[in-house]
PDB file of C-alpha atoms and ligand atoms in Angstrom:
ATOM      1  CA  UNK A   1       3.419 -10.760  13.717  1.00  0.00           C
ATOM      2  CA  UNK A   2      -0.827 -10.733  13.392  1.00  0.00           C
ATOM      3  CA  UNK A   3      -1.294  -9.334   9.678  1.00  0.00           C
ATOM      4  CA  UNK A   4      -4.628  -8.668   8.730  1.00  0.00           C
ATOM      5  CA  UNK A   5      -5.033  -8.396   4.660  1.00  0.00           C
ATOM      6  CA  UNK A   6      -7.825  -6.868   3.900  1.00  0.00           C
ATOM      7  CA  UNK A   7      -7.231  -6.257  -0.041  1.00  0.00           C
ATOM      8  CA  UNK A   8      -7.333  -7.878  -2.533  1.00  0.00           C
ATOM      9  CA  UNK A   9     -10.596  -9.189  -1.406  1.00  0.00           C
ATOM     10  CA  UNK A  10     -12.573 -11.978  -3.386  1.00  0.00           C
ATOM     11  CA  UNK A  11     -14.819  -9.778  -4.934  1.00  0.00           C
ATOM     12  CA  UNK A  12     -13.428  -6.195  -4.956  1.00  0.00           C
ATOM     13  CA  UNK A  13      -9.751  -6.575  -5.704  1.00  0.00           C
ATOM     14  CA  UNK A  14      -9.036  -2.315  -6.227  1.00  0.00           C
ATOM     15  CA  UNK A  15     -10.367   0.412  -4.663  1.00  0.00           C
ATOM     16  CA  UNK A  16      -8.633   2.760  -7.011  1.00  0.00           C
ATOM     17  CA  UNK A  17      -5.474   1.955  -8.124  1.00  0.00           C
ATOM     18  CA  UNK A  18      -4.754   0.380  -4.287  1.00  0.00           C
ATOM     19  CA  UNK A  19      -4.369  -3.342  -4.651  1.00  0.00           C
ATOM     20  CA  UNK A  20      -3.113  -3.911  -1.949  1.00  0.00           C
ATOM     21  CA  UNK A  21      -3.899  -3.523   1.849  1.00  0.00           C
ATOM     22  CA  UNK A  22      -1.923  -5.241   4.687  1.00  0.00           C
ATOM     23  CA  UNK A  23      -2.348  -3.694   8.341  1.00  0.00           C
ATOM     24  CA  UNK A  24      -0.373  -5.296  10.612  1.00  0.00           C
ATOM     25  CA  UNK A  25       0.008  -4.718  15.286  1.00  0.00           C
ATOM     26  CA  UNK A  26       0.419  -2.828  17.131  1.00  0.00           C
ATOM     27  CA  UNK A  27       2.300  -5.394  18.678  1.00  0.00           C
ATOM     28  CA  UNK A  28       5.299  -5.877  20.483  1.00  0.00           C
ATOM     29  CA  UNK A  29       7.185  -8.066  17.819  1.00  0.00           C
ATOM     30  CA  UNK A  30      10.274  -7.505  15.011  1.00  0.00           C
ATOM     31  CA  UNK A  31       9.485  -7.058  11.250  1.00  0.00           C
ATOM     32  CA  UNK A  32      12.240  -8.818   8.627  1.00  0.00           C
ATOM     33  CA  UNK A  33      11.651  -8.797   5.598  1.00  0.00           C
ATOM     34  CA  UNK A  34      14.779  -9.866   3.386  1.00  0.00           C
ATOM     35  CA  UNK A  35      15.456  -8.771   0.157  1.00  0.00           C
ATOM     36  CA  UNK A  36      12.509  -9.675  -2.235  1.00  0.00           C
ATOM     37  CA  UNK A  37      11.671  -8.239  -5.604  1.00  0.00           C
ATOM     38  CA  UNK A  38       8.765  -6.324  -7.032  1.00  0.00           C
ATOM     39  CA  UNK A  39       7.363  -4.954 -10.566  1.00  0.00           C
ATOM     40  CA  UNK A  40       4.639  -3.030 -11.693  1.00  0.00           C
ATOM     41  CA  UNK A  41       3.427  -1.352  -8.304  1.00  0.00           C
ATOM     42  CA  UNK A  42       4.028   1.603  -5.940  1.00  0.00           C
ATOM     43  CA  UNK A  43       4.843   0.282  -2.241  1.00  0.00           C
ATOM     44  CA  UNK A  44       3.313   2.818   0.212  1.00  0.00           C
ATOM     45  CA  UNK A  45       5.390   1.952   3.630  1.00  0.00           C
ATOM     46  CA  UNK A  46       3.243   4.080   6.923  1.00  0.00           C
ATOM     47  CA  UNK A  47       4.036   3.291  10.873  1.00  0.00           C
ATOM     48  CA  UNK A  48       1.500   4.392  13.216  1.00  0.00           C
ATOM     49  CA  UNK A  49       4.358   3.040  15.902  1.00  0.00           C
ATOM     50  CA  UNK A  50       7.573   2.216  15.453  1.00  0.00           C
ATOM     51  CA  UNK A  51      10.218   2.630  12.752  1.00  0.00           C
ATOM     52  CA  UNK A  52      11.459   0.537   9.922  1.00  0.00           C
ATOM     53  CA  UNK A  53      14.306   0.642   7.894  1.00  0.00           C
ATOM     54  CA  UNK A  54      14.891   0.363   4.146  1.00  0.00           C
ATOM     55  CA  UNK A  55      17.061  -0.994   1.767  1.00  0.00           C
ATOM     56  CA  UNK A  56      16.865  -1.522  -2.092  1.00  0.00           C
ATOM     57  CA  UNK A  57      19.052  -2.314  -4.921  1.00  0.00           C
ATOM     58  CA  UNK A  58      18.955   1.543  -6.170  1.00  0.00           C
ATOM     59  CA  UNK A  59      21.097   1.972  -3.277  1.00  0.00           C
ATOM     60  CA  UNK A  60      18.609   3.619  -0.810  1.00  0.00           C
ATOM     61  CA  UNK A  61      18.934   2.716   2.887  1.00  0.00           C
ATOM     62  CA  UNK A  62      16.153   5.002   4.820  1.00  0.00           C
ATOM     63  CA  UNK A  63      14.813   4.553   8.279  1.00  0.00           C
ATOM     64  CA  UNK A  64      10.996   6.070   8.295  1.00  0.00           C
ATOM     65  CA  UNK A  65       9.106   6.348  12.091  1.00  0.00           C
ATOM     66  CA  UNK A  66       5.450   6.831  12.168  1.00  0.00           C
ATOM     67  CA  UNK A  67       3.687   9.927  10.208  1.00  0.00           C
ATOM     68  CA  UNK A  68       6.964   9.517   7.683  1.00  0.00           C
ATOM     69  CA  UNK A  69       6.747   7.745   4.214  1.00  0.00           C
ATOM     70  CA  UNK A  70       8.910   5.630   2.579  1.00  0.00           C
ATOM     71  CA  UNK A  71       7.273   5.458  -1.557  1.00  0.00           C
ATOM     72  CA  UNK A  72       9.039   2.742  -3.359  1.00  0.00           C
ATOM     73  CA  UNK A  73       8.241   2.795  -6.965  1.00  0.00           C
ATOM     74  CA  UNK A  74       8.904  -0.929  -8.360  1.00  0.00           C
ATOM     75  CA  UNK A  75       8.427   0.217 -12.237  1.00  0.00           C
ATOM     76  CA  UNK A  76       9.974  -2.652 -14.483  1.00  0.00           C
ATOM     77  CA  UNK A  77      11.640  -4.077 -11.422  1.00  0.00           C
ATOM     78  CA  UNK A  78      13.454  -3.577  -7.473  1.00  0.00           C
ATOM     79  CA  UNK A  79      14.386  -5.541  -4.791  1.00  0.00           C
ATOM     80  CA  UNK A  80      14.356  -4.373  -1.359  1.00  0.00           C
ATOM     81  CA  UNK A  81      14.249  -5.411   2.319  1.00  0.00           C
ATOM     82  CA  UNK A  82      12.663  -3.915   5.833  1.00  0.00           C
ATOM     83  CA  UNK A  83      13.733  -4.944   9.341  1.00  0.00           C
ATOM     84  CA  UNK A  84      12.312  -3.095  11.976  1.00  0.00           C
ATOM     85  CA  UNK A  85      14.825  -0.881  14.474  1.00  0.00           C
ATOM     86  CA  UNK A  86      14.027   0.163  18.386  1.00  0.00           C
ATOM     87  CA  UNK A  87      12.120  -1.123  21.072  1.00  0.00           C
ATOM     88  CA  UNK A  88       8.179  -0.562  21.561  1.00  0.00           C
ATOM     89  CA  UNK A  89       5.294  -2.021  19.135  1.00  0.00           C
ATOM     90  CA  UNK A  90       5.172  -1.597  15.876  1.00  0.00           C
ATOM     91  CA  UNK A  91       1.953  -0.586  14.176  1.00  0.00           C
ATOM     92  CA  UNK A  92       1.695   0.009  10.625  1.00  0.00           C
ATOM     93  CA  UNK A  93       0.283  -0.443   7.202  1.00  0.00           C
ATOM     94  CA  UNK A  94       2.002  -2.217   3.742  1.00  0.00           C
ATOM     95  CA  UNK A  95      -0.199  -0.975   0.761  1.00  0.00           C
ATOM     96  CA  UNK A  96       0.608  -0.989  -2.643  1.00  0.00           C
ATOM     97  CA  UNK A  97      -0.821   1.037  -5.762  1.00  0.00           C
ATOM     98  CA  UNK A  98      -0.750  -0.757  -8.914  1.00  0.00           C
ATOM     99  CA  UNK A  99       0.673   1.226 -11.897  1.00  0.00           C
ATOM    100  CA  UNK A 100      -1.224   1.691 -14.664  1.00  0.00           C
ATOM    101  CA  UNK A 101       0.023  -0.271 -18.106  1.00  0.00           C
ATOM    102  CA  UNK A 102       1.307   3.400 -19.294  1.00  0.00           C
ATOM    103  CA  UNK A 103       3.992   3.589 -16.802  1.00  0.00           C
ATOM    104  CA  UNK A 104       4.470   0.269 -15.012  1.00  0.00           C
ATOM    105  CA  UNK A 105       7.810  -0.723 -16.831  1.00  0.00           C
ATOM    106  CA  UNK A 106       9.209   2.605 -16.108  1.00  0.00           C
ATOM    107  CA  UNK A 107      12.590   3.222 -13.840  1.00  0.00           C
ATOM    108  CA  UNK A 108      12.574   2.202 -10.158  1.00  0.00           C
ATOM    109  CA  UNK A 109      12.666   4.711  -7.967  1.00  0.00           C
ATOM    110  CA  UNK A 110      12.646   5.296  -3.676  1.00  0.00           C
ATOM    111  CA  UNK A 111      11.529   8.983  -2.194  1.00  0.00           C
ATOM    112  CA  UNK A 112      11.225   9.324   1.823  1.00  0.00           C
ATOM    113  CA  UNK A 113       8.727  12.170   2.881  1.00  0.00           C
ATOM    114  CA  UNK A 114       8.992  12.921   6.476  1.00  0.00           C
ATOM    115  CA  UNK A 115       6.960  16.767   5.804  1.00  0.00           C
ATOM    116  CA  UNK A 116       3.447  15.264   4.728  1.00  0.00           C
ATOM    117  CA  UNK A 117       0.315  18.057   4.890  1.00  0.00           C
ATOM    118  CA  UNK A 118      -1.685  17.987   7.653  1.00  0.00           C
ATOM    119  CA  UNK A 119      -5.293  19.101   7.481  1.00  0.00           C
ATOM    120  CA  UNK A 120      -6.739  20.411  10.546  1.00  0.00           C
ATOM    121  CA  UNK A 121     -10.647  21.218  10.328  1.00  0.00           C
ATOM    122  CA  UNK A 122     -13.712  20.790  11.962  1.00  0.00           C
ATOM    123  CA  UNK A 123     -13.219  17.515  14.055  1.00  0.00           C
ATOM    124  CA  UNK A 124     -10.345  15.900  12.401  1.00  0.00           C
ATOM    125  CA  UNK A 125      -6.750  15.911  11.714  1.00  0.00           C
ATOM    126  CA  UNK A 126      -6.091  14.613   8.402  1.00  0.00           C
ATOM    127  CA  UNK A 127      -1.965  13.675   6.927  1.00  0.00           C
ATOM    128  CA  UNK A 128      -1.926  13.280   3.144  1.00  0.00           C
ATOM    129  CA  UNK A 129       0.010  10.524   2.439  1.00  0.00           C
ATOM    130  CA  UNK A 130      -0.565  10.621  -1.170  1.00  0.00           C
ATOM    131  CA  UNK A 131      -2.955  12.445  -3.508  1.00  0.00           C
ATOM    132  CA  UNK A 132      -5.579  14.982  -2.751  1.00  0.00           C
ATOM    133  CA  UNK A 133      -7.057  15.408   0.316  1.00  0.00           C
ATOM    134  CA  UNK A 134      -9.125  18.629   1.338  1.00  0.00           C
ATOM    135  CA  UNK A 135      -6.999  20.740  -0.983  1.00  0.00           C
ATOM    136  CA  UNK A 136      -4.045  19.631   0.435  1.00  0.00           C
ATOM    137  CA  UNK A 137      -1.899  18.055  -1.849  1.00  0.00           C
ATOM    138  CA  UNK A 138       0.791  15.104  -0.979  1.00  0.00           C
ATOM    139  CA  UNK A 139       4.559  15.562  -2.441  1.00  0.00           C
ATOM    140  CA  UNK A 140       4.784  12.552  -2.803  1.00  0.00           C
ATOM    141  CA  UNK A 141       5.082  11.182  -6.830  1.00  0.00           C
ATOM    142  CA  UNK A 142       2.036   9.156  -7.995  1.00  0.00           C
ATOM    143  CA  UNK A 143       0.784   8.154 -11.748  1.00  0.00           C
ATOM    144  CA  UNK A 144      -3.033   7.768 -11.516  1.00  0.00           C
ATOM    145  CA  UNK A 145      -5.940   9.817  -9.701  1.00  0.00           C
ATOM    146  CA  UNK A 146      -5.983   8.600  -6.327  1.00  0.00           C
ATOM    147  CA  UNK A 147      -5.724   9.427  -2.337  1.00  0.00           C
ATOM    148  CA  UNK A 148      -4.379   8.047   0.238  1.00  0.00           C
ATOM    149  CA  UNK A 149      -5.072  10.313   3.717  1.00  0.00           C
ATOM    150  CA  UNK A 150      -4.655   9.219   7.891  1.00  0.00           C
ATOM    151  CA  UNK A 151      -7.315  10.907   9.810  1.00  0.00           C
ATOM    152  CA  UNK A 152      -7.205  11.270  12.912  1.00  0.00           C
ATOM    153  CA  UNK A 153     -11.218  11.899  14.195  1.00  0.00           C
ATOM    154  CA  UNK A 154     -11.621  14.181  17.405  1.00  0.00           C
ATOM    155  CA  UNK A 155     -15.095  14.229  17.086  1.00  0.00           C
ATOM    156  CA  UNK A 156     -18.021  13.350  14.534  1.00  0.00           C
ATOM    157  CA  UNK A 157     -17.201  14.505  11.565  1.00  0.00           C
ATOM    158  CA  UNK A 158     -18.052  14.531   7.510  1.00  0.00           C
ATOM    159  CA  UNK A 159     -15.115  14.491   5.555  1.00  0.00           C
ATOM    160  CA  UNK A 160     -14.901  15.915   1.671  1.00  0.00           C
ATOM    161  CA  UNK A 161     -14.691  13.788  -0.727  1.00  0.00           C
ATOM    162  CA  UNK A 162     -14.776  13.176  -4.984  1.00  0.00           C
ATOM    163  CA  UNK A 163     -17.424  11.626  -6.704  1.00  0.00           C
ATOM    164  CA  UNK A 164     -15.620  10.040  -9.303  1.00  0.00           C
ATOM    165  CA  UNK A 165     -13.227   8.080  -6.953  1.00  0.00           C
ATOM    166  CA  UNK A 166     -14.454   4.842  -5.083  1.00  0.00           C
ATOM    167  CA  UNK A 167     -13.039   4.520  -1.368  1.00  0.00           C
ATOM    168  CA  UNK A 168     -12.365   2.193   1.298  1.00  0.00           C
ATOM    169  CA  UNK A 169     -11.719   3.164   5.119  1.00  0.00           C
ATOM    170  CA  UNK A 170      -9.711   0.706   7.287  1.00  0.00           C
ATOM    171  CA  UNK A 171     -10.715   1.343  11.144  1.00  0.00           C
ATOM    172  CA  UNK A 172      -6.861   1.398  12.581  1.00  0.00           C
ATOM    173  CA  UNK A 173      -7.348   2.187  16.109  1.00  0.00           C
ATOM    174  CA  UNK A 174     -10.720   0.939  17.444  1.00  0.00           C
ATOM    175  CA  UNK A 175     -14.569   0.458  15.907  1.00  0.00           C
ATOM    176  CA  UNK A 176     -15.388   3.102  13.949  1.00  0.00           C
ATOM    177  CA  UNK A 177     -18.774   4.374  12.358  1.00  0.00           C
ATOM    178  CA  UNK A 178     -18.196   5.251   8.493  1.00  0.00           C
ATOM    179  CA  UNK A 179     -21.477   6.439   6.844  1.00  0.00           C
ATOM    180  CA  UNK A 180     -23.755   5.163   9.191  1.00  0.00           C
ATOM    181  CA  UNK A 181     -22.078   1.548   8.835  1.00  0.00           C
ATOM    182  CA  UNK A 182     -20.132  -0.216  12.298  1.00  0.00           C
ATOM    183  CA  UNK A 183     -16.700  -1.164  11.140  1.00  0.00           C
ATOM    184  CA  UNK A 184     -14.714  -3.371  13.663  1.00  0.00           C
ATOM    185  CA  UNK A 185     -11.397  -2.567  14.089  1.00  0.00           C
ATOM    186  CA  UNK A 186      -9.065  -3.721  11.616  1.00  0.00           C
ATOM    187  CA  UNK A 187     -11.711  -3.901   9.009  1.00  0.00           C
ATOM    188  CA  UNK A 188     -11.602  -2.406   5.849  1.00  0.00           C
ATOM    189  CA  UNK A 189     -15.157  -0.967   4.721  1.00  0.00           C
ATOM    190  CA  UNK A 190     -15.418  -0.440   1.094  1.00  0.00           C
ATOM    191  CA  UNK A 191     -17.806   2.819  -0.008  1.00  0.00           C
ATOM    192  CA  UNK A 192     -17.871   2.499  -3.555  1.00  0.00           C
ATOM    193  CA  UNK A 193     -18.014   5.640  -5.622  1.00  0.00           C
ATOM    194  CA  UNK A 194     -20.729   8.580  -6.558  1.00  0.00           C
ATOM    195  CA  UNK A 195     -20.255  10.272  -2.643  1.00  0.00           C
ATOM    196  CA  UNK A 196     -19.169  13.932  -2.036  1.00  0.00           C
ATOM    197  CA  UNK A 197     -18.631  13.543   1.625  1.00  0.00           C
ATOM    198  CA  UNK A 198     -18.355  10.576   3.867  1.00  0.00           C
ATOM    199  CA  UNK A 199     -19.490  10.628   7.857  1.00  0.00           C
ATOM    200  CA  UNK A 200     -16.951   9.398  10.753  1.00  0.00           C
ATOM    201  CA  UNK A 201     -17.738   8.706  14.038  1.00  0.00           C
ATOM    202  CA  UNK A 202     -15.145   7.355  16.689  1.00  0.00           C
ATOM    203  CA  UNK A 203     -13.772   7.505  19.882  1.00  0.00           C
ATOM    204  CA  UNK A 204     -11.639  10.802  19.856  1.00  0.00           C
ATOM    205  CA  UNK A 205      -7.961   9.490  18.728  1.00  0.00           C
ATOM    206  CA  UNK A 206      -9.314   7.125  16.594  1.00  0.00           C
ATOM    207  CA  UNK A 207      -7.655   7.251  13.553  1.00  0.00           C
ATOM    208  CA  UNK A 208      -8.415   5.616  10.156  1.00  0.00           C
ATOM    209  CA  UNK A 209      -6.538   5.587   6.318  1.00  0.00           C
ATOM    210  CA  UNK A 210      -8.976   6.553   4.027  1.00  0.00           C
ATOM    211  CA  UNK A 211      -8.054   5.231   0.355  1.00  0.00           C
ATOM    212  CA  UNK A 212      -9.213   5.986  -2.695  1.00  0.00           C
ATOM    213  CA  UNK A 213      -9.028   6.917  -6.236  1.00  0.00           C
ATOM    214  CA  UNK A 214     -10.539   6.769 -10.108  1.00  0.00           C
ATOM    215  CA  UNK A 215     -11.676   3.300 -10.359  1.00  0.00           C
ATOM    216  CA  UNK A 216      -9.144   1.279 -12.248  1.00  0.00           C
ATOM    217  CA  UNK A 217      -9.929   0.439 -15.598  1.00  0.00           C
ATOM    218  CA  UNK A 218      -7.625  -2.516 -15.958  1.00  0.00           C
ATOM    219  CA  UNK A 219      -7.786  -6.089 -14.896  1.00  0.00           C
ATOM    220  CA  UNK A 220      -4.775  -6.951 -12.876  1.00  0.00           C
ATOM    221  CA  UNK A 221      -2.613 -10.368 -12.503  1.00  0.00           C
ATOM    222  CA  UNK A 222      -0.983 -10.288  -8.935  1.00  0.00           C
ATOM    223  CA  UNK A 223       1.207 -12.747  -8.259  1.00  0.00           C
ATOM    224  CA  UNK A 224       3.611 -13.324  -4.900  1.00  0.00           C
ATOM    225  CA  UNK A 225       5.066  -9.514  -5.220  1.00  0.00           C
ATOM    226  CA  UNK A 226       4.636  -9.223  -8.686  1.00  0.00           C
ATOM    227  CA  UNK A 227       1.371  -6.861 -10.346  1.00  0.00           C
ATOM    228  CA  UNK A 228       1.556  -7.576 -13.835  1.00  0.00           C
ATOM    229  CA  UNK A 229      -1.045  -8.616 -17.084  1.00  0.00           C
ATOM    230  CA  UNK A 230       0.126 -11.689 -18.328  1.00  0.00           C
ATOM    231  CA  UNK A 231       1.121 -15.016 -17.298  1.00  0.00           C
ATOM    232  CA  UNK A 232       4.114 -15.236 -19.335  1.00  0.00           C
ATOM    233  CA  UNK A 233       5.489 -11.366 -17.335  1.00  0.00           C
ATOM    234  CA  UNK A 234       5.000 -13.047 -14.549  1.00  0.00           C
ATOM    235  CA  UNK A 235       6.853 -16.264 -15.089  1.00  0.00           C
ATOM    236  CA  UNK A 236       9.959 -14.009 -16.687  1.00  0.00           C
ATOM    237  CA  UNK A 237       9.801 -11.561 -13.747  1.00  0.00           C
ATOM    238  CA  UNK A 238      10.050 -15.052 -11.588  1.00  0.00           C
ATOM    239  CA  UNK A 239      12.715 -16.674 -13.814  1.00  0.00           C
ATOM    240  CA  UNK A 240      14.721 -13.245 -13.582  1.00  0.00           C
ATOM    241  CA  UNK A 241      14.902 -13.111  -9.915  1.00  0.00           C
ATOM    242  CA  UNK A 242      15.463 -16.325  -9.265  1.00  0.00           C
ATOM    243  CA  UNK A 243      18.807 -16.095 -11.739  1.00  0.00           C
ATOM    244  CA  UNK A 244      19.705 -12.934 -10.155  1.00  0.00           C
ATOM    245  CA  UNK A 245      19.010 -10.406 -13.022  1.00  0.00           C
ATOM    246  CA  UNK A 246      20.251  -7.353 -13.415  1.00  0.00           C
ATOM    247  CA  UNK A 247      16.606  -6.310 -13.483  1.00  0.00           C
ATOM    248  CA  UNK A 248      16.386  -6.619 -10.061  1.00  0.00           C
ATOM    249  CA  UNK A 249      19.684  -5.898  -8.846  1.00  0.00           C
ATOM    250  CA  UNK A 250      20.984  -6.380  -5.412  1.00  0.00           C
ATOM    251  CA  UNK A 251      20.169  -4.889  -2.123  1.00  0.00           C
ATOM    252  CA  UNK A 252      24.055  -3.621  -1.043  1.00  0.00           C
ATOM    253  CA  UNK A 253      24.171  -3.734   2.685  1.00  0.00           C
ATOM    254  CA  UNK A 254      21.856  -6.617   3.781  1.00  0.00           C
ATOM    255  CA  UNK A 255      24.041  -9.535   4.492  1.00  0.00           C
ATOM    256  CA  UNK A 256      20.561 -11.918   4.904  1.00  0.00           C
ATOM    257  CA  UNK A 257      19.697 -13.945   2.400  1.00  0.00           C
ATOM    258  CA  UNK A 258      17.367 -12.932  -0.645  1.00  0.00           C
ATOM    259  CA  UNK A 259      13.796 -14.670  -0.258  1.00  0.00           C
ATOM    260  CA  UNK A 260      13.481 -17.367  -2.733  1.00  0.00           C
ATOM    261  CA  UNK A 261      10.468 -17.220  -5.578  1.00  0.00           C
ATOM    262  CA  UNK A 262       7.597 -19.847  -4.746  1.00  0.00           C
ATOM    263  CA  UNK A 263       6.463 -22.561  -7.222  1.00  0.00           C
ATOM    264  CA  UNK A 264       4.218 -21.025  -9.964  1.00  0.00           C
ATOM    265  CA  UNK A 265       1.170 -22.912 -10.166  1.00  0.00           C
ATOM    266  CA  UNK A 266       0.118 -25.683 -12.613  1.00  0.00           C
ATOM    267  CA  UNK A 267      -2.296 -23.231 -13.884  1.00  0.00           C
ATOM    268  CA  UNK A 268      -2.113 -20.168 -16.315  1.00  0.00           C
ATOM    269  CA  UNK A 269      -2.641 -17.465 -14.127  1.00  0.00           C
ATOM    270  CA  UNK A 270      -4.714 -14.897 -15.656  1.00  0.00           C
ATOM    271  CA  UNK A 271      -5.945 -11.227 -14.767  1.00  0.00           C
ATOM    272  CA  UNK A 272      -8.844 -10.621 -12.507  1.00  0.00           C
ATOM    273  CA  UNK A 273     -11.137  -8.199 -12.980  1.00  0.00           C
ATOM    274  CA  UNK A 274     -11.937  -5.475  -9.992  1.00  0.00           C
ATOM    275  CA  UNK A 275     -14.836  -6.327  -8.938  1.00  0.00           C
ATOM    276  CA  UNK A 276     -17.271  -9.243  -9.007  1.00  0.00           C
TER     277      UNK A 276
HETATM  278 MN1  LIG B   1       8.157  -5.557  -0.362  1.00  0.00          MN
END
């Protein structure tokens, strides 16, 4: 399966809390992902095509199709697995928000929300996957200022937009102009903050994830699927999965093997900051 990450990028590694961007098809291919662990992050799971299925060691086994979300809330620690289910491509985004040090070792949790708001104004037809969009508010649970939004152009349009958050858009469908910039498809065009409306032009159809949020004020140490601050987290959140912790639990259900833990580098790993 063709993966394009687009974030973390060498020099901006958050736009917002969103550390994370991974937008993979569509193509015609299977996802599986076996059980793997995570800490310290919010997994944000969105099909434009297809439909995935779920499993984690709270017990959750959910199937989400395109315009539903699956929100996986790692806290202090999960494991979980996705395999993809049906024929046709699959088309979708991985992104993960990085919790802020106030609540990332809080409980796990898993919420599906197929009833998302949809927006429908002036040349665009925007889903709130998370946050604030346009007044329209996501249900979804999240623990810093941020947005995450699919909009779906129909013509040129401006969309609304806060000042104090930075953004990124990632052109899903085909090129798309954002602010006066070209952005290829597949590319994720960072906007940086200060804006109160941001200009899309497209193909009608074309749609595009805007993300964004309060620019993070913490440096973050991202390791395999662990976000964390310190070396030493990271090399217990390692140890513990790789002795089968309680911490992590066990994804009831999956009969494939759990993914084994890489080698940590010789290195101390240490936090990067946001931007260089
Ligand atoms: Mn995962």
């Amino acid at each position: 399966m063709s993966v394009r990450r687009t974030l973390p990028h060498k020099r901006i590694r958050t736009v917002g809390a969103w550390c994370f961007v991974d937008h993979f098809g569509p193509d015609d291919v299977t996802m599986s992902v076996p059980p793997h662990p995570h800490t310290g992050l919010q997994a944000v799971s969105w099909l434009f095509a297809g439909e995935v299925e779920h499993r984690d060691s709270l017990g959750s086994w959910q199937r989400a199709r395109a315009g539903e979300l699956n929100l996986m809330t790692a806290g202090h620690g999960i494991a979980h697995s996705e395999y993809s289910v049906g024929e046709g491509p699959l088309h979708g985004a991985q992104l993960w928000v990085a919790l802020t040090d106030e609540v990332r070792d809080r409980a796990p949790a898993f919420a599906h929300h197929a009833d998302l708001p949809v927006v429908e104004d002036g040349g665009m037809r925007a889903v709130v996957i998370v946050g604030e969009f346009a007044e329209a508010v996501s249900p979804a649970a999240v623990y810093s200022p941020l947005v995450g939004a699919q909009i779906e152009v129909t013509e040129d349009v401006v969309v609304p937009v806060e000042p104090d958050f930075e953004y990124a858009v990632l052109a899903v469908d085909a090129d798309v102009t954002v602010a006066g910039e070209p952005v290829p498809r597949g590319a994720l065009q960072y906007l940086g903050w200060g804006r109160d409306h941001v200009g899309l032009r497209a193909e009608s159809g074309t749609r595009v994830l805007l993300l964004g949020g309060e620019p993070l004020a913490e440096d973050l140490l991202m390791w395999w699927n662990f976000v964390g601050r310190t070396h030493d987290e990271i090399v217990r959140a390692r140890e513990e999965w790789e002795a089968g912790s309680d911490r992590f639990g066990v994804v009831a259900g999956d009969p494939n093997p759990r993914l084994p833990a890489p080698g940590l580098p010789t290195v101390v790993l240490k936090p990067r900051p946001s931007r260089r």
